[in-house]
Coordinates of C-alpha atoms in Angstrom, one line a residue:
M1 CA -23.0 -51.4 -7.7
S2 CA -24.7 -51.6 -4.5
W3 CA -23.7 -52.1 -0.9
G4 CA -27.1 -54.0 -0.1
T5 CA -26.3 -56.7 -2.7
E6 CA -22.5 -56.9 -2.8
L7 CA -22.0 -56.4 0.8
W8 CA -25.0 -58.1 2.6
D9 CA -23.0 -59.7 5.0
Q10 CA -20.4 -57.1 6.0
F11 CA -22.3 -55.0 8.4
D12 CA -19.3 -54.7 10.9
N13 CA -16.9 -53.6 8.2
L14 CA -19.4 -51.0 6.8
E15 CA -19.8 -49.7 10.3
K16 CA -16.1 -49.3 10.6
H17 CA -15.8 -47.7 7.1
T18 CA -18.5 -45.1 7.8
Q19 CA -16.8 -44.1 11.0
W20 CA -13.5 -43.8 9.4
G21 CA -15.2 -41.4 6.8
L22 CA -16.5 -39.2 9.6
D23 CA -13.0 -39.2 11.1
F24 CA -11.4 -38.1 7.9
L25 CA -14.0 -35.3 7.5
D26 CA -13.1 -34.2 11.1
K27 CA -9.4 -34.3 10.2
Y28 CA -9.9 -32.2 7.1
A29 CA -12.0 -29.7 9.0
K30 CA -9.1 -29.4 11.6
F31 CA -6.7 -28.9 8.7
V32 CA -8.9 -26.1 7.2
K33 CA -9.1 -24.5 10.8
E34 CA -5.3 -24.5 11.1
R35 CA -4.8 -23.0 7.6
L36 CA -7.5 -20.4 8.3
E37 CA -5.4 -19.3 11.4
I38 CA -2.2 -19.4 9.4
E39 CA -3.9 -16.9 6.7
Q40 CA -5.3 -14.7 9.7
N41 CA -1.9 -14.5 11.3
Y42 CA -0.1 -14.0 7.9
A43 CA -2.5 -11.0 7.2
K44 CA -2.0 -9.5 10.6
Q45 CA 1.7 -9.8 10.5
L46 CA 1.9 -8.3 7.0
R47 CA -0.3 -5.3 8.3
N48 CA 1.9 -4.8 11.3
L49 CA 5.0 -4.8 9.0
V50 CA 3.4 -2.3 6.8
K51 CA 2.5 -0.2 9.8
K52 CA 5.9 -0.6 11.2
F53 CA 7.7 0.8 8.1
C54 CA 5.1 3.4 6.8
P55 CA 6.3 6.9 7.4
K56 CA 4.9 8.7 10.4
R57 CA 4.6 12.3 8.8
S58 CA 3.6 15.2 11.0
S59 CA 4.0 18.0 8.5
K60 CA 4.5 18.4 4.8
E61 CA 8.2 19.2 5.3
E62 CA 8.6 15.4 6.2
E63 CA 6.8 14.0 3.2
P64 CA 9.0 11.7 1.0
R65 CA 10.0 13.2 -2.2
F66 CA 12.5 11.0 -3.5
T67 CA 11.5 8.5 -6.1
S68 CA 13.1 5.5 -4.3
C69 CA 11.2 6.5 -1.2
I70 CA 7.9 7.1 -3.0
A71 CA 8.3 3.7 -4.6
F72 CA 8.9 2.0 -1.3
Y73 CA 5.7 3.5 0.2
N74 CA 3.7 2.6 -2.8
I75 CA 4.9 -1.1 -2.4
L76 CA 3.9 -0.8 1.2
N77 CA 0.5 0.4 0.1
E78 CA 0.2 -2.5 -2.3
L79 CA 1.5 -5.0 0.4
N80 CA -1.2 -3.6 2.7
D81 CA -3.8 -4.4 0.0
Y82 CA -2.3 -7.9 -0.4
A83 CA -2.8 -8.4 3.3
G84 CA -6.4 -7.5 2.9
Q85 CA -6.7 -10.0 0.2
R86 CA -5.1 -12.7 2.4
E87 CA -7.9 -11.7 5.1
V88 CA -10.5 -12.0 2.3
V89 CA -9.2 -15.7 1.7
A90 CA -9.3 -16.4 5.4
E91 CA -12.8 -15.2 5.8
E92 CA -14.1 -17.1 2.7
I93 CA -12.4 -20.4 3.9
G94 CA -14.0 -19.8 7.2
H95 CA -17.5 -19.2 6.2
R96 CA -17.6 -21.5 3.0
V97 CA -15.4 -24.4 4.0
Y98 CA -14.9 -24.6 7.7
A99 CA -18.3 -23.7 8.8
E100 CA -20.0 -26.1 6.1
I101 CA -17.8 -29.0 7.1
M102 CA -18.5 -28.7 10.8
K103 CA -22.2 -28.3 10.2
Y104 CA -22.2 -31.3 7.7
S105 CA -20.0 -33.6 9.9
Y106 CA -22.7 -33.1 12.7
E107 CA -25.5 -34.1 10.6
L108 CA -23.8 -37.0 9.0
K109 CA -23.0 -38.4 12.5
A110 CA -26.7 -38.1 13.4
E111 CA -27.8 -39.8 10.2
R112 CA -25.2 -42.8 10.5
K113 CA -26.3 -43.4 14.0
S114 CA -30.0 -43.8 12.8
H115 CA -29.0 -46.2 10.0
L116 CA -26.9 -48.3 12.1
Q117 CA -29.5 -48.6 14.8
E118 CA -32.0 -49.6 12.0
G119 CA -29.6 -52.3 10.9
R120 CA -29.1 -53.6 14.3
R121 CA -32.8 -53.8 15.0
A122 CA -33.3 -55.9 11.9
Q123 CA -30.6 -58.2 12.7
Q124 CA -31.7 -58.7 16.3
Y125 CA -35.2 -59.5 15.0
L126 CA -33.7 -62.1 12.6
E127 CA -31.9 -63.6 15.4
M128 CA -34.9 -63.9 17.5
C129 CA -36.8 -65.7 14.8
M130 CA -33.9 -67.9 14.4
K131 CA -33.8 -68.9 18.1
Q132 CA -37.5 -69.6 18.0
M133 CA -37.1 -71.9 15.0
D134 CA -34.3 -73.6 16.7
S135 CA -36.3 -74.2 19.8
S136 CA -39.1 -75.7 17.9
K137 CA -36.8 -78.0 16.1
K138 CA -35.3 -79.3 19.4
K139 CA -38.6 -79.8 20.8
F140 CA -39.7 -81.8 17.5
E141 CA -36.6 -83.8 17.8
R142 CA -37.2 -84.5 21.5
E143 CA -40.9 -85.6 20.9
C144 CA -39.8 -87.7 18.1
R145 CA -37.4 -89.8 20.3
E146 CA -39.9 -90.1 23.0
A147 CA -42.4 -91.5 20.4
E148 CA -39.8 -93.8 19.1
K149 CA -39.1 -95.1 22.6
A150 CA -43.1 -95.5 23.2
Q151 CA -43.2 -97.6 19.9
Q152 CA -40.3 -99.9 20.9
T153 CA -41.9 -100.5 24.4
Y154 CA -45.4 -101.2 22.8
E155 CA -43.7 -103.8 20.3
R156 CA -41.8 -105.4 23.1
L157 CA -44.9 -106.0 25.4
D158 CA -47.0 -106.9 22.5
N159 CA -44.7 -109.7 21.5
D160 CA -44.1 -110.8 25.1
A161 CA -46.3 -113.6 26.1
N162 CA -46.0 -113.0 29.7
A163 CA -47.2 -109.5 29.5
T164 CA -50.9 -108.8 30.4
K165 CA -53.3 -107.3 28.4
S166 CA -53.4 -104.2 30.4
D167 CA -49.6 -103.6 30.2
V168 CA -50.0 -103.8 26.4
E169 CA -53.0 -101.5 26.3
K170 CA -51.2 -99.0 28.5
A171 CA -48.1 -99.0 26.2
K172 CA -50.2 -98.5 23.3
Q173 CA -52.0 -95.5 24.8
Q174 CA -48.5 -94.0 25.6
L175 CA -47.5 -94.7 22.0
N176 CA -50.6 -92.9 20.6
L177 CA -49.8 -89.8 22.9
R178 CA -46.2 -89.6 22.1
T179 CA -47.0 -89.9 18.4
H180 CA -49.5 -87.2 18.8
M181 CA -47.2 -84.8 20.5
A182 CA -44.6 -85.6 17.9
D183 CA -46.9 -84.5 15.3
E184 CA -47.7 -81.3 17.1
S185 CA -43.9 -80.6 17.5
K186 CA -43.4 -81.1 13.8
N187 CA -46.3 -78.8 12.8
E188 CA -44.8 -76.1 15.2
Y189 CA -41.3 -76.7 13.8
A190 CA -42.4 -76.5 10.2
A191 CA -44.4 -73.3 11.0
Q192 CA -41.3 -71.6 12.8
L193 CA -39.1 -72.7 10.0
Q194 CA -41.3 -71.2 7.4
N195 CA -41.5 -68.1 9.3
Y196 CA -37.7 -67.8 9.7
N197 CA -37.1 -68.4 6.2
A198 CA -39.6 -65.7 5.3
E199 CA -37.9 -63.2 7.7
Q200 CA -34.5 -64.1 6.6
H201 CA -35.4 -63.4 2.9
K202 CA -37.0 -60.1 4.0
H203 CA -33.9 -59.3 6.0
F204 CA -31.2 -59.9 3.4
Y205 CA -33.2 -58.8 0.3
I206 CA -35.3 -55.9 1.7
V207 CA -34.2 -54.4 5.0
I208 CA -30.5 -54.7 5.0
P209 CA -30.1 -53.6 1.4
Q210 CA -32.3 -50.4 2.3
V211 CA -30.2 -49.7 5.4
Y212 CA -26.9 -50.3 3.5
K213 CA -28.2 -48.1 0.7
H214 CA -28.7 -45.3 3.1
L215 CA -25.3 -45.8 4.5
Q216 CA -23.9 -45.8 0.9
E217 CA -25.6 -42.5 0.0
M218 CA -24.5 -40.9 3.2
D219 CA -20.9 -41.9 2.4
E220 CA -21.1 -40.8 -1.1
R221 CA -22.6 -37.5 -0.1
R222 CA -19.7 -37.1 2.3
T223 CA -17.2 -37.7 -0.5
V224 CA -19.0 -35.2 -2.7
K225 CA -19.1 -32.6 0.1
L226 CA -15.2 -33.1 0.5
S227 CA -14.8 -32.5 -3.2
E228 CA -16.9 -29.4 -3.0
C229 CA -14.7 -28.1 0.0
Y230 CA -11.6 -28.8 -1.9
K231 CA -12.9 -26.8 -4.7
G232 CA -14.2 -24.0 -2.5
F233 CA -10.8 -23.9 -0.9
A234 CA -9.1 -23.5 -4.3
D235 CA -11.9 -21.0 -5.4
A236 CA -11.2 -18.7 -2.3
E237 CA -7.5 -18.5 -3.5
R238 CA -8.6 -18.1 -7.2
K239 CA -11.0 -15.2 -6.4
V240 CA -8.4 -13.0 -5.0
I241 CA -5.8 -13.8 -7.7
P242 CA -6.7 -10.9 -10.1
I243 CA -6.5 -8.3 -7.1
I244 CA -3.3 -9.9 -5.9
S245 CA -1.9 -9.6 -9.4
K246 CA -2.8 -6.0 -9.5
C247 CA -1.1 -5.7 -6.4
L248 CA 2.2 -7.3 -7.5
E249 CA 1.9 -5.2 -10.8
G250 CA 1.5 -2.1 -8.7
M251 CA 4.8 -3.2 -6.9
V252 CA 6.6 -3.5 -10.3
Q253 CA 5.3 -0.2 -11.4
A254 CA 6.6 1.3 -8.3
A255 CA 9.9 -0.3 -8.9
K256 CA 10.0 1.1 -12.5
S257 CA 9.1 4.6 -11.3
V258 CA 12.4 4.9 -9.4
D259 CA 14.4 7.5 -11.2
E260 CA 18.0 8.2 -10.1
R261 CA 18.5 11.3 -12.0
R262 CA 15.2 12.8 -10.6
D263 CA 16.4 11.8 -7.0
S264 CA 19.7 13.6 -7.9
Q265 CA 17.8 16.7 -8.9
I266 CA 15.7 16.6 -5.7
V267 CA 18.9 16.6 -3.7
V268 CA 20.1 19.7 -5.7
D269 CA 16.8 21.4 -5.4
C270 CA 16.6 20.6 -1.6
F271 CA 20.0 21.8 -0.7
K272 CA 20.9 24.3 -3.4
S273 CA 21.7 27.7 -1.7
G274 CA 22.0 29.7 -4.9
F275 CA 25.2 31.1 -3.9
E276 CA 28.2 31.2 -6.2
P277 CA 31.6 29.6 -5.2
P278 CA 33.9 32.0 -3.4
G279 CA 36.5 33.8 -5.5
D280 CA 40.1 34.5 -4.9
Y281 CA 41.1 36.6 -1.7
P282 CA 42.9 39.9 -2.6
F283 CA 46.4 40.7 -1.7
E284 CA 46.5 43.4 1.0
D285 CA 50.1 44.9 1.1
Y286 CA 50.8 46.1 4.7
S287 CA 54.3 46.9 4.0
Q288 CA 53.4 50.0 1.9
H289 CA 53.7 52.3 5.1
I290 CA 57.3 50.7 5.8
Y291 CA 60.1 53.1 4.9
R292 CA 62.8 51.2 2.6
T293 CA 65.3 52.2 0.2
V294 CA 64.1 51.8 -3.5
S295 CA 66.6 49.8 -5.3
D296 CA 67.1 49.5 -9.0
G297 CA 65.6 46.0 -9.1
T298 CA 62.4 46.9 -7.2
I299 CA 59.3 48.0 -8.6
S300 CA 57.3 50.7 -6.9
T301 CA 54.4 49.7 -4.5
P302 CA 51.0 49.9 -6.2
K303 CA 49.0 53.1 -5.8
P304 CA 46.5 53.0 -3.0
E305 CA 43.5 53.8 -5.1
V306 CA 44.3 50.8 -7.4
T307 CA 44.4 48.6 -4.4
R308 CA 41.1 49.8 -3.1
I309 CA 39.7 49.0 -6.6
D310 CA 41.0 45.5 -6.8
P311 CA 39.0 44.0 -3.9
K312 CA 35.8 45.6 -5.4
I313 CA 36.4 44.0 -8.6
T314 CA 37.5 40.5 -7.5
M315 CA 35.0 40.2 -4.5
G316 CA 32.4 42.9 -4.9
K317 CA 30.6 40.9 -7.6
A318 CA 31.9 37.4 -6.9
K319 CA 31.7 37.5 -3.0
G320 CA 29.9 40.5 -1.7
K321 CA 26.6 38.8 -3.1
L322 CA 27.5 35.3 -1.9
W323 CA 27.2 35.3 1.7
L324 CA 24.6 37.8 2.6
F325 CA 23.5 35.9 5.7
G326 CA 26.6 35.7 7.6
K327 CA 26.7 32.9 10.3
K328 CA 24.1 30.2 10.8
P329 CA 20.6 31.5 12.1
K330 CA 19.9 30.9 15.7
T331 CA 16.3 29.6 14.8
S332 CA 15.9 26.0 13.8
S333 CA 15.2 25.3 10.2
P334 CA 13.5 22.6 8.1
P335 CA 15.6 19.9 6.4
C336 CA 15.8 21.6 3.2
S337 CA 16.5 25.2 4.6
P338 CA 19.9 26.7 5.1
G339 CA 20.0 25.4 8.6
G340 CA 19.2 21.9 7.5
V341 CA 22.1 22.1 5.0
Y342 CA 24.7 23.9 6.9
G343 CA 23.2 23.4 10.4
C344 CA 25.6 20.7 11.5
T345 CA 28.7 22.9 10.5
R346 CA 29.7 26.3 10.0
P347 CA 29.0 28.1 6.7
Y348 CA 30.9 26.8 3.9
Y349 CA 32.7 30.1 3.4
N350 CA 33.4 31.6 6.8
M351 CA 35.0 35.1 6.8
S352 CA 36.4 34.7 10.3
D353 CA 38.7 31.9 9.1
R354 CA 40.9 34.4 7.3
D355 CA 42.1 37.2 9.4
S356 CA 43.8 38.8 6.4
G357 CA 40.5 39.4 4.6
S358 CA 38.0 39.8 7.3
A359 CA 38.0 43.6 7.1
V360 CA 37.4 43.8 3.4
L361 CA 34.8 41.1 3.2
G362 CA 32.9 42.4 6.4
K363 CA 32.5 45.7 4.6
Q364 CA 31.2 43.9 1.4
R365 CA 28.9 41.8 3.5
G366 CA 27.5 44.9 5.4
A367 CA 26.8 46.6 1.9
S368 CA 25.0 43.5 0.7
L369 CA 22.9 43.4 3.8
R370 CA 21.9 47.0 3.4
G371 CA 20.7 46.2 0.0
L372 CA 18.9 43.1 1.2
K373 CA 16.8 45.2 3.5
R374 CA 14.8 46.4 0.8
A375 CA 12.8 43.0 0.5
G376 CA 11.3 43.6 3.8
P377 CA 11.1 41.7 7.3
A378 CA 13.6 38.9 7.6
L379 CA 11.1 36.1 8.3
E380 CA 8.2 37.3 6.1
D381 CA 10.1 37.5 2.8
F382 CA 12.4 34.5 3.8
S383 CA 15.3 36.7 3.4
H384 CA 17.3 34.6 5.9
L385 CA 17.2 31.7 3.2
P386 CA 19.7 31.4 0.3
P387 CA 18.1 32.7 -3.0
E388 CA 17.1 29.4 -4.5
Q389 CA 15.4 28.1 -1.3
R390 CA 13.9 31.7 -0.9
R391 CA 12.5 31.5 -4.4
K392 CA 10.9 28.0 -3.7
K393 CA 9.4 29.2 -0.4
L394 CA 7.9 32.3 -2.0
Q395 CA 6.5 30.4 -4.7
Q396 CA 4.9 27.9 -2.4
R397 CA 3.3 30.7 -0.3
I398 CA 2.0 32.4 -3.6
D399 CA 0.3 29.2 -4.5
E400 CA -1.2 28.7 -1.2
L401 CA -2.4 32.4 -1.2
N402 CA -4.0 31.9 -4.8
R403 CA -5.8 28.9 -3.5
E404 CA -7.2 30.7 -0.5
L405 CA -8.1 33.7 -2.9
Q406 CA -10.0 31.4 -5.1
K407 CA -11.8 29.9 -2.0
E408 CA -12.8 33.5 -1.3
I409 CA -14.0 34.3 -4.6
D410 CA -16.0 31.3 -4.9
Q411 CA -17.6 32.0 -1.6
K412 CA -18.2 35.7 -2.7
E413 CA -20.1 34.2 -5.8
A414 CA -22.1 31.8 -3.7
L415 CA -23.2 34.7 -1.3
N416 CA -24.1 36.9 -4.2
K417 CA -26.3 34.2 -5.7
M418 CA -27.9 33.7 -2.4
K419 CA -28.6 37.4 -2.2
D420 CA -30.3 37.4 -5.6
V421 CA -32.4 34.5 -4.6
Y422 CA -33.5 36.4 -1.5
E423 CA -34.2 39.5 -3.4
K424 CA -36.4 37.7 -5.8
S425 CA -38.1 35.6 -3.1
P426 CA -38.0 37.5 0.2
Q427 CA -39.9 34.9 2.0
M428 CA -36.7 32.7 1.8
G429 CA -34.5 35.2 3.6
D430 CA -33.5 38.8 4.3
P431 CA -30.8 39.9 1.6
S432 CA -29.5 42.5 4.1
S433 CA -28.4 39.8 6.5
L434 CA -25.9 38.6 3.8
Q435 CA -24.3 42.1 3.6
P436 CA -21.8 41.7 6.6
K437 CA -20.6 38.3 5.3
I438 CA -20.2 39.7 1.7
A439 CA -18.3 42.8 3.0
E440 CA -16.0 40.4 5.1
T441 CA -15.4 38.3 2.0
M442 CA -14.4 41.3 0.1
S443 CA -12.1 42.5 2.7
N444 CA -10.5 39.2 2.9
I445 CA -10.1 39.1 -1.0
E446 CA -8.4 42.5 -0.9
K447 CA -6.1 41.4 1.9
L448 CA -5.0 38.3 0.1
R449 CA -4.6 40.2 -3.3
T450 CA -2.3 42.6 -1.5
E451 CA -0.4 39.7 0.1
I452 CA 0.0 38.0 -3.2
Q453 CA 1.2 41.2 -4.9
K454 CA 3.7 41.6 -2.2
N455 CA 5.0 38.1 -2.5
E456 CA 5.2 38.3 -6.1
A457 CA 7.5 41.4 -5.9
W458 CA 9.7 39.6 -3.6
L459 CA 9.6 36.7 -6.0
S460 CA 10.3 39.0 -9.0
E461 CA 13.1 40.3 -7.0
V462 CA 14.8 36.8 -6.3
E463 CA 14.2 35.7 -9.8
G464 CA 15.8 38.6 -11.3
K465 CA 18.9 38.0 -9.0
V466 CA 19.1 34.5 -10.1
S467 CA 18.8 35.2 -13.9
Q468 CA 21.9 37.4 -13.4
R469 CA 23.9 35.1 -11.5
S470 CA 25.7 33.5 -14.2
E471 CA 26.6 36.8 -15.9
R472 CA 28.0 38.0 -12.8
R473 CA 30.0 34.9 -12.3
H474 CA 31.7 35.2 -15.7
S475 CA 32.3 38.8 -15.0
A476 CA 34.0 37.9 -11.6
E477 CA 36.1 35.1 -13.2
A478 CA 37.3 37.7 -15.9
N479 CA 38.0 40.3 -13.3
H480 CA 40.0 38.3 -10.8
L481 CA 42.5 38.0 -13.6
V482 CA 43.1 41.8 -13.7
A483 CA 44.4 41.5 -10.1
Q484 CA 47.1 39.1 -10.7
G485 CA 50.5 40.6 -9.6
R486 CA 54.0 39.2 -9.6
E487 CA 56.8 39.1 -7.0
S488 CA 59.9 41.2 -7.4
P489 CA 63.2 39.9 -7.1
E490 CA 63.4 41.1 -3.6
G491 CA 60.1 39.4 -2.5
S492 CA 57.8 42.5 -2.4
Y493 CA 54.7 41.9 -4.2
T494 CA 53.8 44.4 -7.0
E495 CA 51.6 44.9 -9.8
D496 CA 52.4 45.0 -13.4
A497 CA 52.3 48.5 -15.0
N498 CA 50.1 47.5 -17.9
Q499 CA 47.6 45.8 -15.3
E500 CA 47.6 49.0 -13.3
G501 CA 46.7 50.9 -16.4
R502 CA 43.9 48.7 -17.3
I503 CA 42.6 48.8 -13.9
Q504 CA 42.5 52.5 -13.7
T505 CA 40.7 52.6 -17.1
Q506 CA 38.3 49.9 -16.1
P507 CA 34.7 51.2 -16.3
P508 CA 32.9 51.7 -13.1
V509 CA 31.6 48.5 -11.3
H510 CA 27.8 47.9 -11.3
T511 CA 26.2 47.6 -8.0
E512 CA 23.8 44.7 -7.2
F513 CA 20.8 47.2 -7.3
D514 CA 21.8 48.1 -11.0
D515 CA 21.9 44.5 -11.8
E516 CA 18.3 44.0 -11.0
F517 CA 17.3 46.5 -13.8
D518 CA 19.4 45.0 -16.6
D519 CA 17.4 44.0 -19.7
D520 CA 17.6 40.2 -20.0
D521 CA 17.8 38.6 -23.3
P522 CA 14.8 36.4 -24.2
L523 CA 15.5 32.8 -22.8
P524 CA 15.9 30.1 -25.3
A525 CA 13.4 27.3 -25.7
I526 CA 14.3 24.0 -24.3
G527 CA 11.3 22.1 -25.6
H528 CA 7.7 22.5 -26.4
C529 CA 4.4 21.7 -24.8
K530 CA 0.7 21.0 -25.9
A531 CA -2.1 22.1 -23.6
I532 CA -4.2 19.2 -22.4
Y533 CA -6.8 21.3 -20.6
P534 CA -7.7 25.2 -21.0
F535 CA -6.3 27.5 -18.4
D536 CA -7.7 31.0 -18.0
G537 CA -4.5 32.5 -16.6
N538 CA -6.3 35.1 -14.4
N539 CA -3.4 35.6 -11.8
E540 CA -0.5 37.9 -12.5
G541 CA 2.5 36.2 -14.1
T542 CA 0.5 33.3 -15.6
L543 CA -0.3 32.6 -19.2
A544 CA -3.8 31.6 -20.6
M545 CA -3.9 28.8 -23.0
K546 CA -6.5 27.0 -25.0
E547 CA -6.9 23.1 -25.2
G548 CA -4.5 22.0 -27.9
E549 CA -2.4 24.9 -28.0
V550 CA 1.3 24.4 -28.7
M551 CA 4.0 26.7 -26.9
Y552 CA 7.7 26.7 -26.2
I553 CA 9.1 25.7 -22.9
I554 CA 11.7 28.3 -21.6
E555 CA 11.8 27.1 -18.1
E556 CA 11.2 23.7 -16.5
D557 CA 9.0 22.9 -13.4
K558 CA 11.2 23.6 -10.4
G559 CA 9.0 21.4 -8.2
D560 CA 6.3 23.9 -7.5
G561 CA 3.9 22.7 -10.1
W562 CA 4.4 25.7 -12.7
T563 CA 6.1 25.8 -16.0
R564 CA 7.3 28.8 -17.7
A565 CA 6.2 28.9 -21.4
R566 CA 6.2 31.3 -24.4
R567 CA 3.8 31.7 -27.1
Q568 CA 4.6 32.1 -31.0
N569 CA 4.0 35.8 -30.4
G570 CA 6.6 36.1 -27.8
E571 CA 4.1 36.4 -24.9
E572 CA 5.6 34.6 -21.6
G573 CA 4.1 33.4 -18.5
Y574 CA 3.6 30.4 -16.1
V575 CA 1.1 27.5 -16.9
P576 CA 0.4 24.6 -14.5
T577 CA 2.5 21.8 -15.4
S578 CA -0.2 19.1 -14.8
Y579 CA -2.3 21.0 -17.8
I580 CA 0.5 20.5 -20.5
D581 CA 2.1 17.6 -22.0
V582 CA 5.9 18.6 -22.2
T583 CA 8.5 17.4 -24.6
L584 CA 11.9 18.4 -24.0
E585 CA 14.3 18.8 -26.8
K586 CA 18.1 18.8 -26.9
N587 CA 18.5 21.3 -29.6
S588 CA 15.4 23.6 -29.9
K589 CA 14.9 26.9 -31.4
G590 CA 13.8 29.9 -29.4
S591 CA 11.6 32.4 -31.0

């Protein structure tokens, strides 16, 4: 199938068809350009959306901790990567499809113009040959008519008796001349006809088929190029599908990582103060100094010394240690500090709200604050925070100090190695020049170790208090039943005699300072763990372990990255949570 043989007489239609092909190519190029702009705008808008909703964190205090927030920010990161892939698609379409189409369209237009000009020249030449043939034909026809007229004139004069011989001779000469001219015109016409037939055959069987063949090849190449662009357009999308699939899979994994129980625990860890719920207020009898007649149905007023013991029992253990910090501190606090928890309102248990118990509780608070002074400066040891928050802050500071200490130790080892190299090769440097730096590093190490020991002492104090808190709470709940009185028939508040006896024989109340030195029973195991990596346990309070070692878990990670574990031999300590594989069990045996 060839245009040259099948469409030899359709030059105008082929010209229109090839023009339509180029117009269609330009139309597709315009489509690709607009699609390219859509992809670019889409990627840009996605990036602006991610930037708008990404957290603007200025400190670690504002870092997201809830699993739902972390999952959302992970989804934003995946969406940002997805936007990047859309930019890749736009770039690929721009370079591989749009640019090539525009370049190819320009080349095809020039090639089509050249082929059409060649076809027009061949057509014009054939038309010129035809005109020459037609002119010689008309001349031959005219000469033949003139010769025929001359012959008729000669025959008429020759048959006329009245005609002179000269007239006849003259008519004969004219006939011979016209006949000769007719013969020449005939020969010329025959030559022109033969030439036109040859040019026409060449035109329709050689020249035009060649021109049409070039046009056909050009149009087929245009079609193939469109097919390649269609495929390239799809390939640009297909190339990014694996990465886009990973982005979508990352979004799904982020959604699966949301843990409502963990978020609830984070709220507890963030806002837990460590205080115990307030106990009952003691009854203070202000009528004991009022003179009145003792009737038969009235029981005597409780003894003063018993009344003094009652608030100690009911409040000394249950309340005196609760609100060590009084009213809200004046300094601003981070979101998870007491100021953040109770900053918008007054403390949960405000002594000033009860005029009747303000004096007793004020004394108890003062006593507790005197015990608190042993911890050190208020801001340095976080004594202005609740116990649980204080423990977390101290643990964070200890971890930071340990990291700084490790850096200083590494620096000291590096300086010592450099000093050894200088001693072995004096040309490389003076060993004495490193001595000031080594001394400074040693001084920093000692300072850091001192600071770590001081903070660990504070942390031990806080952990000791927290470990005894549940026991003190049960003790307070038992003791508050001792102070229950009953109302007399006359309306005066008295205590039962048996209760009074029990109160007087009750053993002395332990102070908070004594509670810190009580011996604790070993904590029960709540699960077990297996060491994934070895840990040297050089720092105080840590537990060394070997890879693959199995130990009991006696305290979960509180969010500081450390888990408390116990060996089979009873040795306890903290190990990094990321170094172990933890399995919590509902019913585990402690060693």
